């Protein structure tokens, strides 16, 4: 059997992603007949039908879905290999695709990006925000090289490195009965209506557990889509919530309707770290990236978080 080419697999992957030949051709910047011919040649070489063509688009056949899964990981590993070769001569050069959780990235990256740009002028850092569950999936399939998110991640195929531990604060409306105190006792939260981000965010899972522990009432009908939305809902007296310390430092201190208080007698915190595929050839680069982040954080906000190492 004549083996497929990388280009044929890339073309098939684009069609499978868009389920449309014209959109896939535009994405790849090739003509539609060229794309169609290459996919047909791939099917001929494999001896199977990968796509069902219809008047309205295409659908993957059952074997097409299986081939797509294998193709995704094959192309991912090939890209890893190429990226590693490009950066072999200089640490942290070339392109780095970083996925960041929205509860972490906006409040952490401003402290570290200027240093990274100064130290690695040739580094092209592409950053994309998404909820933690989506970040993990995108990391597995190769859409991200590494991700910055709350931990833990339960996947043996991913390696994680802790950057720091961050306290969680109780966010309260300014006229709440607990707002006058310097801190909040866990027993004072019993029966309180607690707002949270939606499922898929690591913070949601942690807030769920805290509500069970403290006897608070998690309001599943009122899920915020971002920490800013959550803060605004608290300011409207729809409930209270839990906020990471860096967010509270950045945003709640400027809000006249909301205040943040620590929790008494109970260390409530979350871990934040980096994760990448365990078999990535760029492990040394990612470890260096971690050390660079820690150096920047230690200089600027070590008093706000407990740094690893």
PDB file of C-alpha atoms in Angstrom, residues 9 13 20 42 69 73 79 81 92 120 209 215 268 301:
ATOM      1  CA  UNK A   9      -3.715  14.022   6.341  1.00  0.00           C
ATOM      2  CA  UNK A  13      -8.188  16.985   9.138  1.00  0.00           C
ATOM      3  CA  UNK A  20     -17.194  21.670   4.470  1.00  0.00           C
ATOM      4  CA  UNK A  42      -6.027   9.619   0.769  1.00  0.00           C
ATOM      5  CA  UNK A  69      -8.476  10.575  16.007  1.00  0.00           C
ATOM      6  CA  UNK A  73      -2.346  12.813  17.416  1.00  0.00           C
ATOM      7  CA  UNK A  79       4.253  19.677  15.076  1.00  0.00           C
ATOM      8  CA  UNK A  81       8.932  17.619  16.639  1.00  0.00           C
ATOM      9  CA  UNK A  92      12.242  29.536  24.423  1.00  0.00           C
ATOM     10  CA  UNK A 120      13.100  36.221  24.776  1.00  0.00           C
ATOM     11  CA  UNK A 209     -16.786  21.459  47.810  1.00  0.00           C
ATOM     12  CA  UNK A 215     -23.174  24.296  54.790  1.00  0.00           C
ATOM     13  CA  UNK A 268      -8.763  27.975  51.805  1.00  0.00           C
ATOM     14  CA  UNK A 301       3.625  39.461  44.060  1.00  0.00           C
TER      15      UNK A 301
END
